[in-house]
Structures are given as C-alpha cells and as structure tokens.
mmCIF file of C-alpha atoms in Angstrom:
data_model
loop_
_atom_site.group_PDB
_atom_site.id
_atom_site.type_symbol
_atom_site.label_atom_id
_atom_site.label_comp_id
_atom_site.label_asym_id
_atom_site.label_seq_id
_atom_site.Cartn_x
_atom_site.Cartn_y
_atom_site.Cartn_z
ATOM 1 C CA ALA A 28 -1.468 -25.137 -10.000
ATOM 2 C CA GLN A 29 -0.230 -25.215 -13.499
ATOM 3 C CA SER A 30 0.811 -28.546 -14.813
ATOM 4 C CA VAL A 31 1.030 -29.817 -18.234
ATOM 5 C CA THR A 32 0.599 -33.973 -18.919
ATOM 6 C CA GLN A 33 2.080 -35.658 -22.369
ATOM 7 C CA LEU A 34 0.378 -38.575 -22.487
ATOM 8 C CA GLY A 35 3.153 -41.582 -23.789
ATOM 9 C CA SER A 36 6.575 -41.236 -23.234
ATOM 10 C CA HIS A 37 7.434 -43.442 -26.556
ATOM 11 C CA VAL A 38 5.417 -43.457 -29.665
ATOM 12 C CA SER A 39 6.153 -45.181 -32.681
ATOM 13 C CA VAL A 40 5.303 -44.064 -36.049
ATOM 14 C CA SER A 41 6.321 -45.186 -39.667
ATOM 15 C CA GLU A 42 7.247 -43.081 -42.627
ATOM 16 C CA GLY A 43 4.142 -41.299 -44.083
ATOM 17 C CA ALA A 44 2.255 -41.854 -41.158
ATOM 18 C CA LEU A 45 -0.159 -39.803 -39.263
ATOM 19 C CA VAL A 46 2.026 -38.431 -36.089
ATOM 20 C CA LEU A 47 -0.311 -37.563 -33.167
ATOM 21 C CA LEU A 48 1.657 -36.147 -29.665
ATOM 22 C CA ARG A 49 -0.824 -35.700 -26.831
ATOM 23 C CA CYS A 50 -0.763 -32.699 -24.570
ATOM 24 C CA ASN A 51 -3.308 -31.569 -21.661
ATOM 25 C CA TYR A 52 -2.856 -28.975 -19.274
ATOM 26 C CA SER A 53 -3.941 -27.740 -16.086
ATOM 27 C CA SER A 54 -4.293 -23.782 -15.746
ATOM 28 C CA SER A 55 -6.380 -21.512 -13.204
ATOM 29 C CA VAL A 56 -5.778 -18.320 -15.519
ATOM 30 C CA PRO A 57 -6.373 -18.513 -19.492
ATOM 31 C CA PRO A 58 -2.766 -20.560 -20.817
ATOM 32 C CA TYR A 59 -0.284 -19.892 -23.296
ATOM 33 C CA LEU A 60 0.813 -23.282 -24.877
ATOM 34 C CA PHE A 61 3.811 -24.079 -26.542
ATOM 35 C CA TRP A 62 5.576 -27.092 -28.348
ATOM 36 C CA TYR A 63 9.063 -27.268 -28.413
ATOM 37 C CA VAL A 64 11.750 -30.229 -29.978
ATOM 38 C CA GLN A 65 14.868 -31.599 -29.055
ATOM 39 C CA TYR A 66 17.281 -33.434 -31.155
ATOM 40 C CA PRO A 67 20.274 -35.518 -29.832
ATOM 41 C CA ASN A 68 22.680 -33.021 -27.689
ATOM 42 C CA GLN A 69 20.539 -29.845 -28.992
ATOM 43 C CA GLY A 70 18.558 -27.293 -27.120
ATOM 44 C CA LEU A 71 14.852 -26.959 -27.259
ATOM 45 C CA GLN A 72 13.224 -25.086 -30.543
ATOM 46 C CA LEU A 73 9.880 -24.138 -30.419
ATOM 47 C CA LEU A 74 7.672 -25.675 -33.032
ATOM 48 C CA LEU A 75 4.666 -23.561 -32.615
ATOM 49 C CA LYS A 76 2.772 -21.546 -29.720
ATOM 50 C CA TYR A 77 -0.993 -20.921 -28.987
ATOM 51 C CA THR A 78 -1.761 -17.744 -27.857
ATOM 52 C CA SER A 79 -5.049 -17.157 -28.232
ATOM 53 C CA ALA A 80 -4.788 -15.730 -31.858
ATOM 54 C CA ALA A 81 -6.582 -18.627 -33.610
ATOM 55 C CA THR A 82 -7.191 -22.664 -32.018
ATOM 56 C CA LEU A 83 -5.347 -24.623 -34.818
ATOM 57 C CA VAL A 84 -2.084 -23.176 -34.687
ATOM 58 C CA LYS A 85 0.534 -24.322 -37.615
ATOM 59 C CA GLY A 86 4.257 -24.357 -37.172
ATOM 60 C CA ILE A 87 7.571 -25.113 -38.239
ATOM 61 C CA ASN A 88 7.959 -28.329 -40.012
ATOM 62 C CA GLY A 89 4.290 -29.165 -41.277
ATOM 63 C CA PHE A 90 3.314 -29.431 -37.924
ATOM 64 C CA GLU A 91 0.248 -28.346 -36.222
ATOM 65 C CA ALA A 92 -1.730 -28.261 -32.482
ATOM 66 C CA GLU A 93 -5.346 -27.669 -32.244
ATOM 67 C CA PHE A 94 -6.291 -25.969 -28.698
ATOM 68 C CA LYS A 95 -9.263 -27.321 -27.073
ATOM 69 C CA LYS A 96 -10.766 -25.722 -24.504
ATOM 70 C CA SER A 97 -13.391 -27.779 -23.020
ATOM 71 C CA GLU A 98 -10.912 -31.104 -23.432
ATOM 72 C CA THR A 99 -7.730 -28.589 -21.817
ATOM 73 C CA SER A 100 -5.789 -30.307 -24.727
ATOM 74 C CA PHE A 101 -2.809 -29.001 -26.665
ATOM 75 C CA HIS A 102 -2.750 -31.855 -29.315
ATOM 76 C CA LEU A 103 0.387 -31.824 -31.708
ATOM 77 C CA THR A 104 -0.187 -33.771 -35.266
ATOM 78 C CA LYS A 105 1.524 -34.096 -39.076
ATOM 79 C CA PRO A 106 0.199 -35.574 -41.413
ATOM 80 C CA SER A 107 3.130 -37.362 -42.562
ATOM 81 C CA ALA A 108 6.273 -38.344 -40.698
ATOM 82 C CA HIS A 109 9.773 -38.261 -41.999
ATOM 83 C CA MET A 110 12.565 -39.611 -40.645
ATOM 84 C CA SER A 111 14.195 -36.658 -39.870
ATOM 85 C CA ASP A 112 11.149 -35.847 -37.280
ATOM 86 C CA ALA A 113 12.657 -38.590 -35.027
ATOM 87 C CA ALA A 114 13.026 -36.490 -31.581
ATOM 88 C CA GLU A 115 11.648 -35.747 -28.431
ATOM 89 C CA TYR A 116 8.972 -33.073 -27.794
ATOM 90 C CA PHE A 117 7.852 -31.610 -25.190
ATOM 91 C CA CYS A 118 4.964 -29.468 -24.487
ATOM 92 C CA ALA A 119 4.977 -26.685 -22.535
ATOM 93 C CA LEU A 120 2.471 -24.343 -20.832
ATOM 94 C CA GLY A 121 3.102 -20.237 -19.790
ATOM 95 C CA THR A 122 1.704 -18.556 -16.953
ATOM 96 C CA ALA A 123 3.059 -15.197 -15.575
ATOM 97 C CA SER A 124 5.922 -15.564 -18.134
ATOM 98 C CA LYS A 125 6.612 -18.716 -16.143
ATOM 99 C CA LEU A 126 7.234 -21.915 -18.747
ATOM 100 C CA THR A 127 5.795 -25.710 -17.038
ATOM 101 C CA PHE A 128 7.356 -28.242 -19.404
ATOM 102 C CA GLY A 129 5.873 -31.703 -19.907
ATOM 103 C CA THR A 130 7.742 -34.969 -19.580
ATOM 104 C CA GLY A 131 8.263 -35.437 -22.958
ATOM 105 C CA THR A 132 7.792 -38.052 -25.764
ATOM 106 C CA ARG A 133 10.440 -39.525 -27.897
ATOM 107 C CA LEU A 134 9.277 -39.961 -31.364
ATOM 108 C CA GLN A 135 10.611 -43.162 -33.120
ATOM 109 C CA VAL A 136 9.602 -43.177 -37.267
ATOM 110 C CA THR A 137 10.172 -46.633 -38.900
ATOM 111 C CA LEU A 138 10.925 -47.132 -42.299
ATOM 112 C CA GLU B 5 20.415 -12.157 -33.810
ATOM 113 C CA ALA B 6 23.159 -14.620 -31.942
ATOM 114 C CA GLY B 7 21.255 -17.167 -29.822
ATOM 115 C CA VAL B 8 21.886 -18.456 -26.551
ATOM 116 C CA ALA B 9 25.610 -18.816 -25.790
ATOM 117 C CA GLN B 10 26.188 -21.603 -22.758
ATOM 118 C CA SER B 11 29.946 -22.672 -21.659
ATOM 119 C CA PRO B 12 31.040 -25.451 -21.078
ATOM 120 C CA ARG B 13 29.541 -27.892 -23.504
ATOM 121 C CA TYR B 14 30.464 -30.944 -21.807
ATOM 122 C CA LYS B 15 31.740 -31.098 -17.598
ATOM 123 C CA ILE B 16 32.517 -34.726 -15.450
ATOM 124 C CA ILE B 17 33.297 -33.678 -11.972
ATOM 125 C CA GLU B 18 34.022 -35.960 -9.173
ATOM 126 C CA LYS B 19 31.201 -35.752 -6.746
ATOM 127 C CA ARG B 20 31.834 -33.138 -3.629
ATOM 128 C CA GLN B 21 33.833 -30.539 -6.242
ATOM 129 C CA SER B 22 32.191 -27.605 -7.379
ATOM 130 C CA VAL B 23 31.699 -26.280 -11.205
ATOM 131 C CA ALA B 24 29.968 -23.429 -12.354
ATOM 132 C CA PHE B 25 28.155 -22.826 -15.356
ATOM 133 C CA TRP B 26 28.264 -19.567 -18.029
ATOM 134 C CA CYS B 27 25.281 -18.521 -20.291
ATOM 135 C CA ASN B 28 24.981 -15.587 -22.370
ATOM 136 C CA PRO B 29 21.482 -14.722 -23.589
ATOM 137 C CA ILE B 30 20.231 -13.145 -26.666
ATOM 138 C CA SER B 31 20.634 -9.339 -26.758
ATOM 139 C CA GLY B 32 17.699 -7.469 -24.902
ATOM 140 C CA HIS B 33 15.764 -10.391 -23.386
ATOM 141 C CA ALA B 34 14.817 -9.063 -19.844
ATOM 142 C CA THR B 35 14.003 -13.150 -18.526
ATOM 143 C CA LEU B 36 17.222 -15.276 -18.119
ATOM 144 C CA TYR B 37 15.707 -18.863 -17.165
ATOM 145 C CA TRP B 38 17.854 -21.814 -15.631
ATOM 146 C CA TYR B 39 16.791 -25.640 -16.176
ATOM 147 C CA GLN B 40 17.414 -28.779 -14.818
ATOM 148 C CA GLN B 41 17.044 -31.969 -17.080
ATOM 149 C CA ILE B 42 17.444 -35.402 -15.783
ATOM 150 C CA LEU B 43 17.811 -38.350 -18.811
ATOM 151 C CA GLY B 44 14.459 -38.936 -19.914
ATOM 152 C CA GLN B 45 12.526 -36.148 -18.069
ATOM 153 C CA GLY B 46 11.751 -32.842 -19.105
ATOM 154 C CA PRO B 47 13.216 -29.875 -18.158
ATOM 155 C CA LYS B 48 12.918 -28.089 -14.395
ATOM 156 C CA LEU B 49 12.993 -25.083 -13.680
ATOM 157 C CA LEU B 50 15.777 -23.706 -11.443
ATOM 158 C CA ILE B 51 15.753 -20.524 -11.299
ATOM 159 C CA GLN B 52 13.990 -17.441 -13.568
ATOM 160 C CA PHE B 53 15.383 -13.905 -13.496
ATOM 161 C CA GLN B 54 14.209 -10.849 -14.745
ATOM 162 C CA ASN B 55 16.980 -8.324 -15.718
ATOM 163 C CA ASN B 56 19.107 -8.510 -12.553
ATOM 164 C CA GLY B 57 16.329 -9.809 -9.955
ATOM 165 C CA VAL B 58 15.443 -13.415 -9.116
ATOM 166 C CA VAL B 59 11.495 -13.775 -10.002
ATOM 167 C CA ASP B 60 11.393 -17.496 -8.928
ATOM 168 C CA ASP B 61 14.014 -19.717 -7.268
ATOM 169 C CA SER B 62 11.378 -22.203 -5.217
ATOM 170 C CA GLN B 63 13.043 -25.231 -6.814
ATOM 171 C CA LEU B 64 16.405 -24.340 -6.782
ATOM 172 C CA PRO B 65 18.435 -26.340 -3.898
ATOM 173 C CA LYS B 66 19.661 -23.574 -2.191
ATOM 174 C CA ASP B 67 22.214 -25.521 -0.229
ATOM 175 C CA ARG B 68 24.332 -26.376 -3.025
ATOM 176 C CA PHE B 69 23.321 -24.464 -5.557
ATOM 177 C CA SER B 70 23.516 -20.597 -6.438
ATOM 178 C CA ALA B 71 23.143 -18.407 -9.717
ATOM 179 C CA GLU B 72 23.663 -14.642 -10.107
ATOM 180 C CA ARG B 73 22.854 -12.243 -13.323
ATOM 181 C CA LEU B 74 25.300 -9.790 -13.031
ATOM 182 C CA LYS B 75 24.021 -6.483 -14.852
ATOM 183 C CA GLY B 76 20.749 -8.071 -15.968
ATOM 184 C CA VAL B 77 23.263 -9.707 -19.081
ATOM 185 C CA ASP B 78 25.700 -12.877 -18.776
ATOM 186 C CA SER B 79 24.491 -15.596 -15.687
ATOM 187 C CA THR B 80 26.533 -18.093 -14.412
ATOM 188 C CA LEU B 81 25.176 -21.002 -11.895
ATOM 189 C CA LYS B 82 27.550 -22.972 -9.781
ATOM 190 C CA ILE B 83 26.713 -26.329 -7.755
ATOM 191 C CA GLN B 84 29.036 -26.843 -4.607
ATOM 192 C CA PRO B 85 29.001 -29.358 -3.560
ATOM 193 C CA ALA B 86 27.938 -31.698 -6.527
ATOM 194 C CA LYS B 87 26.030 -34.679 -5.665
ATOM 195 C CA LEU B 88 26.067 -37.619 -8.424
ATOM 196 C CA GLU B 89 22.354 -37.109 -8.190
ATOM 197 C CA ASP B 90 23.282 -33.439 -10.228
ATOM 198 C CA SER B 91 24.470 -35.374 -13.119
ATOM 199 C CA ALA B 92 22.063 -33.642 -15.881
ATOM 200 C CA VAL B 93 21.992 -30.973 -18.780
ATOM 201 C CA TYR B 94 21.722 -27.813 -17.268
ATOM 202 C CA LEU B 95 20.031 -25.544 -19.700
ATOM 203 C CA CYS B 96 19.805 -21.869 -19.884
ATOM 204 C CA ALA B 97 16.973 -19.863 -22.020
ATOM 205 C CA SER B 98 15.930 -16.111 -22.125
ATOM 206 C CA SER B 99 12.719 -14.331 -23.375
ATOM 207 C CA HIS B 100 11.634 -10.822 -23.516
ATOM 208 C CA GLY B 101 9.686 -11.664 -20.729
ATOM 209 C CA GLN B 102 6.120 -11.841 -21.620
ATOM 210 C CA VAL B 103 4.213 -14.557 -21.130
ATOM 211 C CA ASN B 104 3.052 -15.295 -24.632
ATOM 212 C CA THR B 105 6.751 -15.214 -26.409
ATOM 213 C CA GLU B 106 9.100 -17.702 -26.730
ATOM 214 C CA ALA B 107 12.038 -19.035 -25.044
ATOM 215 C CA PHE B 108 14.742 -19.304 -27.011
ATOM 216 C CA PHE B 109 17.715 -22.232 -25.743
ATOM 217 C CA GLY B 110 20.915 -22.395 -25.548
ATOM 218 C CA GLN B 111 22.491 -26.548 -26.434
ATOM 219 C CA GLY B 112 22.780 -26.942 -22.482
ATOM 220 C CA THR B 113 26.025 -28.237 -20.348
ATOM 221 C CA ARG B 114 25.912 -31.780 -19.884
ATOM 222 C CA LEU B 115 27.284 -32.243 -16.428
ATOM 223 C CA THR B 116 28.781 -35.369 -15.198
ATOM 224 C CA VAL B 117 29.181 -36.196 -11.660
ATOM 225 C CA VAL B 118 31.308 -39.524 -10.567
#
C-alpha cells in the first residue's frame, strides 16, 4: 500500500530561520513525490515535484526538497523563512496516476 | 490558461438535505479528482475519473455520495442525504493523467452541515 507520513502537524520558526518540513513515504513502486502549499480558504498549489530526474528539486518561493531513497524521505526546506510562508504544507505520493496526501504540516512564522 | 473552476464556494445545509457541487477542469485534462478535506486533515480522494470513466471510487460512501463526469469534461458531486460529518471542503483537481504530472486544484467548496 502507498502512504505518506508527515512528521509534525505544526512547525513554528522565526522569520529568517531555516524551514524544515518532514515527509516519509512508503511505496512498492518508484514514487513520484510532490509538495503542495495551501493558504487559508484556497486550493492547493504545487511547490515542487520529484520525478526521478534529479534528487535535489528546486521549487517556487525558494523552497527545495531532496529525495533520499535509502531513507524513503522527501523533506522540504527553505534557508530563510518569510512571514508569507505561513501556510499548510502537504506532501503527496503519486503512483499509477493516483495522488495520496499526507496529513499536512502547518507552518507558523514569527517575528 | 484558465484554472479549475468550482461552484459554489460555500454552502450551508441542514442534515438530511441534498447538495451538489460542480467542477470544470482545465481544458484538455483527462483526469479529474474529487477530494474531501476535513478541517485539520489532508485531502482524501473520493473519486477519480479518467475521461468519463471511473478509475477509483473505493473511498466514496456510495450510499450517500454520487459523482458523474459527463462527456469527459465537467463533473458534479452529490450528497444525499447529508450528515453532520460531511462538513468539509470539497476539492476538485485535474491533471493530464500521467503519474508524474501535477494536479491542479480549484479553490474548493466549503460545506457546512448543521
């Protein structure tokens, strides 16, 4: 069975600090992995995606994620948090055109 | 290109009433998804269409939920009768259909059942 686990339902960082949101997956086939962001009362917007071309993936708004097969992880990072990064972040696993989401991590950015 | 359109944005109904949501995917997208997102949780797939055929409806509560995608374009999701636990945001998404392509989401319909 395919599944996604996001560690930490809430993460709080100071503005300018490193952002690290964790995602682990389980898949019996080579996975495609995505990070989506959701702002209040909005739909989900794609931040970045891993499709086996490169293990380090760069996305929008300064975010990046590294695919580590040995750790079955796809953690999302950003070197310096900005107030506008406050949102809900979802990791998703794509297999056979089916998209399975994690439970989400709410990022809070404080001054 | 135009995004995924959903209507209505908000809906409040009493339990046991019926409700319908509409979705217009991005032009040319073969795959259409309906997700249910309960407050504080990740989106849960209710049903997935490939063109006008159902690919996966294993998590759709078929005793009260139904969905159709006529002519492989627009889709409607219906709940009849609604229960309190159906209060959630219903998200529609579409994609080209290949596993490595992203899904584009609409803004969702927030349903409150009272």
